[in-house]
mmCIF file of C-alpha atoms in Angstrom:
data_model
loop_
_atom_site.group_PDB
_atom_site.id
_atom_site.type_symbol
_atom_site.label_atom_id
_atom_site.label_comp_id
_atom_site.label_asym_id
_atom_site.label_seq_id
_atom_site.Cartn_x
_atom_site.Cartn_y
_atom_site.Cartn_z
ATOM 1 C CA GLU A 21 7.026 7.019 -7.736
ATOM 2 C CA HIS A 22 8.346 10.294 -6.312
ATOM 3 C CA GLN A 23 8.744 8.826 -3.103
ATOM 4 C CA GLU A 24 10.483 5.763 -4.251
ATOM 5 C CA HIS A 25 13.039 8.043 -6.086
ATOM 6 C CA GLN A 26 13.539 9.886 -3.118
ATOM 7 C CA GLU A 27 14.645 6.842 -1.233
ATOM 8 C CA GLN A 28 16.883 5.840 -4.067
ATOM 9 C CA ALA A 29 18.383 8.819 -4.007
ATOM 10 C CA GLY A 30 19.343 8.486 -0.307
ATOM 11 C CA ASP A 31 16.548 11.415 0.485
ATOM 12 C CA LYS A 32 14.843 10.209 3.488
ATOM 13 C CA LEU A 33 11.137 10.386 3.902
ATOM 14 C CA THR A 34 9.592 12.389 6.790
ATOM 15 C CA GLY A 35 7.855 10.481 9.946
ATOM 16 C CA TYR A 36 4.851 11.932 8.360
ATOM 17 C CA GLU A 37 5.571 10.732 4.712
ATOM 18 C CA CYS A 38 6.785 7.201 6.097
ATOM 19 C CA LEU A 39 3.511 7.033 7.764
ATOM 20 C CA ASP A 40 1.448 7.935 4.363
ATOM 21 C CA LYS A 41 3.629 5.481 2.583
ATOM 22 C CA LEU A 42 1.555 2.896 4.166
ATOM 23 C CA ASN A 43 -1.957 4.712 2.759
ATOM 24 C CA ASP A 44 -0.170 5.044 -0.888
ATOM 25 C CA TYR A 45 0.431 1.252 -1.011
ATOM 26 C CA ARG A 46 -2.802 0.096 0.332
ATOM 27 C CA VAL A 47 -4.212 2.394 -2.572
ATOM 28 C CA ARG A 48 -1.607 0.808 -4.953
ATOM 29 C CA ILE A 49 -2.859 -2.845 -3.962
ATOM 30 C CA GLU A 50 -5.945 -1.749 -4.528
ATOM 31 C CA GLU A 51 -5.866 -0.679 -7.628
ATOM 32 C CA GLN A 52 -3.721 -3.472 -9.023
ATOM 33 C CA GLU A 53 -6.440 -5.792 -7.630
ATOM 34 C CA LEU A 54 -8.923 -4.001 -9.733
ATOM 35 C CA TYR A 55 -6.535 -3.891 -12.536
ATOM 36 C CA ILE A 56 -6.431 -7.566 -11.984
ATOM 37 C CA GLU A 57 -10.134 -8.486 -12.236
ATOM 38 C CA GLU A 58 -10.808 -6.387 -15.185
ATOM 39 C CA LEU A 59 -8.053 -8.469 -17.464
ATOM 40 C CA LYS A 60 -9.632 -11.366 -15.666
ATOM 41 C CA LEU A 61 -13.322 -10.014 -17.354
ATOM 42 C CA ALA A 62 -11.845 -9.589 -20.790
ATOM 43 C CA ILE A 63 -10.640 -13.190 -20.528
ATOM 44 C CA SER A 64 -13.960 -14.501 -19.698
ATOM 45 C CA GLY A 65 -15.698 -12.326 -22.729
ATOM 46 C CA MET A 66 -12.631 -13.945 -25.411
ATOM 47 C CA THR A 67 -13.892 -17.094 -27.421
ATOM 48 C CA GLY A 68 -11.215 -19.962 -27.640
ATOM 49 C CA ILE A 69 -8.578 -21.098 -29.955
ATOM 50 C CA SER A 70 -9.739 -21.261 -33.437
ATOM 51 C CA TYR A 71 -9.108 -24.741 -35.096
ATOM 52 C CA ASP A 72 -10.510 -23.755 -38.513
ATOM 53 C CA ARG A 73 -7.195 -22.503 -39.903
ATOM 54 C CA ASP A 74 -5.148 -24.589 -42.200
ATOM 55 C CA SER A 75 -3.112 -26.811 -40.295
ATOM 56 C CA VAL A 76 0.142 -25.708 -41.568
ATOM 57 C CA GLN A 77 1.669 -22.491 -40.126
ATOM 58 C CA THR A 78 5.514 -21.177 -40.481
ATOM 59 C CA SER A 79 4.822 -19.232 -37.261
ATOM 60 C CA ALA A 80 2.414 -19.166 -34.231
ATOM 61 C CA PRO A 81 -0.489 -17.740 -34.364
ATOM 62 C CA ASP A 82 -1.659 -14.277 -32.284
ATOM 63 C CA ASN A 83 -3.511 -16.129 -29.669
ATOM 64 C CA PRO A 84 -5.281 -12.950 -27.539
ATOM 65 C CA MET A 85 -6.517 -15.364 -24.788
ATOM 66 C CA LEU A 86 -2.578 -16.061 -23.972
ATOM 67 C CA ASN A 87 -1.430 -12.690 -24.486
ATOM 68 C CA GLN A 88 -4.365 -11.548 -21.845
ATOM 69 C CA ILE A 89 -3.347 -14.713 -19.603
ATOM 70 C CA ILE A 90 0.493 -13.875 -19.389
ATOM 71 C CA LYS A 91 -1.049 -10.023 -18.432
ATOM 72 C CA VAL A 92 -3.027 -11.640 -15.743
ATOM 73 C CA ASP A 93 0.154 -13.660 -14.349
ATOM 74 C CA ASP A 94 2.363 -10.450 -14.774
ATOM 75 C CA ALA A 95 -0.108 -8.313 -12.866
ATOM 76 C CA GLU A 96 -0.167 -10.659 -10.226
ATOM 77 C CA LEU A 97 3.335 -11.240 -9.883
ATOM 78 C CA THR A 98 3.679 -7.038 -9.331
ATOM 79 C CA LEU A 99 0.715 -7.581 -6.649
ATOM 80 C CA LYS A 100 2.020 -10.127 -4.864
ATOM 81 C CA ALA A 101 5.905 -7.893 -5.120
ATOM 82 C CA LEU A 102 3.498 -4.780 -3.601
ATOM 83 C CA LYS A 103 2.072 -6.421 -1.192
ATOM 84 C CA GLN A 104 5.304 -8.096 0.426
ATOM 85 C CA GLN A 105 6.903 -4.266 0.072
ATOM 86 C CA TYR A 106 3.540 -3.180 1.902
ATOM 87 C CA ALA A 107 3.928 -6.019 4.594
ATOM 88 C CA ASN A 108 7.891 -5.101 5.013
ATOM 89 C CA HIS A 109 7.004 -1.273 5.417
ATOM 90 C CA LYS A 110 4.427 -1.686 7.851
ATOM 91 C CA ILE A 111 5.959 -3.812 10.279
ATOM 92 C CA GLN A 112 8.954 -1.069 10.227
ATOM 93 C CA CYS A 113 6.132 1.304 11.073
ATOM 94 C CA ILE A 114 4.731 -0.687 13.919
ATOM 95 C CA GLU A 115 8.142 -1.079 15.337
ATOM 96 C CA LEU A 116 8.783 2.491 15.402
ATOM 97 C CA ILE A 117 5.321 3.322 16.885
ATOM 98 C CA HIS A 118 6.363 0.816 19.642
ATOM 99 C CA LYS A 119 8.928 2.827 20.813
ATOM 100 C CA MET A 120 6.591 5.816 21.448
ATOM 101 C CA LYS A 121 6.289 6.606 25.006
ATOM 102 C CA ILE A 122 2.453 8.058 24.805
ATOM 103 C CA THR A 123 0.114 4.827 24.766
ATOM 104 C CA ASN A 124 -2.486 7.180 22.992
ATOM 105 C CA HIS A 125 -0.418 8.601 20.690
ATOM 106 C CA GLN A 126 0.640 5.402 19.820
ATOM 107 C CA THR A 127 -2.983 3.955 19.929
ATOM 108 C CA VAL A 128 -4.134 7.000 17.002
ATOM 109 C CA LEU A 129 -1.017 6.340 14.657
ATOM 110 C CA ARG A 130 -2.232 2.438 14.349
ATOM 111 C CA ASN A 131 -5.571 3.114 14.007
ATOM 112 C CA MET A 132 -4.924 5.804 11.207
ATOM 113 C CA TYR A 133 -2.303 4.360 9.523
ATOM 114 C CA ILE A 134 -1.629 0.593 10.542
ATOM 115 C CA GLN A 135 -5.520 -0.358 10.126
ATOM 116 C CA GLY A 136 -6.328 2.736 7.705
ATOM 117 C CA LYS A 137 -8.833 4.248 9.799
ATOM 118 C CA THR A 138 -10.317 8.152 9.414
ATOM 119 C CA ILE A 139 -10.001 10.543 12.080
ATOM 120 C CA GLN A 140 -13.894 10.062 12.980
ATOM 121 C CA GLU A 141 -13.478 5.953 13.064
ATOM 122 C CA THR A 142 -10.448 6.231 15.387
ATOM 123 C CA ALA A 143 -12.508 8.775 17.658
ATOM 124 C CA ASP A 144 -15.230 6.303 18.029
ATOM 125 C CA VAL A 145 -13.056 3.652 18.720
ATOM 126 C CA MET A 146 -11.046 5.539 21.410
ATOM 127 C CA LYS A 147 -14.752 7.323 22.430
ATOM 128 C CA LEU A 148 -12.480 10.465 22.243
ATOM 129 C CA SER A 149 -13.815 13.381 20.422
ATOM 130 C CA TYR A 150 -13.420 14.081 17.146
ATOM 131 C CA ASP A 151 -11.166 17.776 17.627
ATOM 132 C CA TYR A 152 -9.232 16.139 20.553
ATOM 133 C CA ILE A 153 -8.090 13.495 17.893
ATOM 134 C CA ARG A 154 -7.042 15.441 15.602
ATOM 135 C CA LYS A 155 -4.746 17.464 18.300
ATOM 136 C CA LEU A 156 -3.609 14.184 19.591
ATOM 137 C CA HIS A 157 -3.000 12.968 15.981
ATOM 138 C CA LYS A 158 -0.659 15.948 15.756
ATOM 139 C CA SER A 159 1.169 15.545 18.430
ATOM 140 C CA ALA A 160 1.504 11.854 18.145
ATOM 141 C CA LEU A 161 3.048 13.096 14.607
ATOM 142 C CA SER A 162 5.549 15.138 16.266
ATOM 143 C CA GLU A 163 6.106 12.437 18.738
ATOM 144 C CA PHE A 164 6.602 9.883 15.950
ATOM 145 C CA GLU A 165 9.000 12.330 13.925
ATOM 146 C CA ASN A 166 11.442 12.514 16.828
ATOM 147 C CA ILE A 167 11.706 8.582 16.673
ATOM 148 C CA TYR A 168 11.978 8.277 13.233
ATOM 149 C CA ASN A 169 14.618 10.627 12.963
ATOM 150 C CA SER A 170 16.580 9.136 15.478
ATOM 151 C CA LYS A 171 16.401 6.080 13.311
ATOM 152 C CA VAL A 172 19.438 6.085 11.272
ATOM 153 C CA THR A 173 18.153 4.053 8.354
ATOM 154 C CA MET A 174 14.250 2.770 7.370
#
């Protein structure tokens, strides 16, 4: 929420914050998916509409199952919007990463931020040591920061 507020206020994220926002989106999407699953589980435990009430009513009965279905629908719309925001942000980051001059820097940032890998997983994929990837990551962030800062808006 704080990062979203920063952007709306016209404050610019740093290059690192821009990349790290991809991880934030992944976490928020995963949490939303879990929330939807919990809502659906709650529905599966509910009983259907009761027809044993009097047939004449002046107002619609409170229907917990219907209320829960509406919550699921709203949560799925939120999830869809989150996924779209994530996709748009990811495209912007990929475009900036492609502007980087050093191929290993591109590879490190792509692995760690676009694909969400850890430093160790990135080291394994690139067949380089953990310590070397840490140093490479630091210099890659520096190069990304320069490209990010030279971009007018994001």
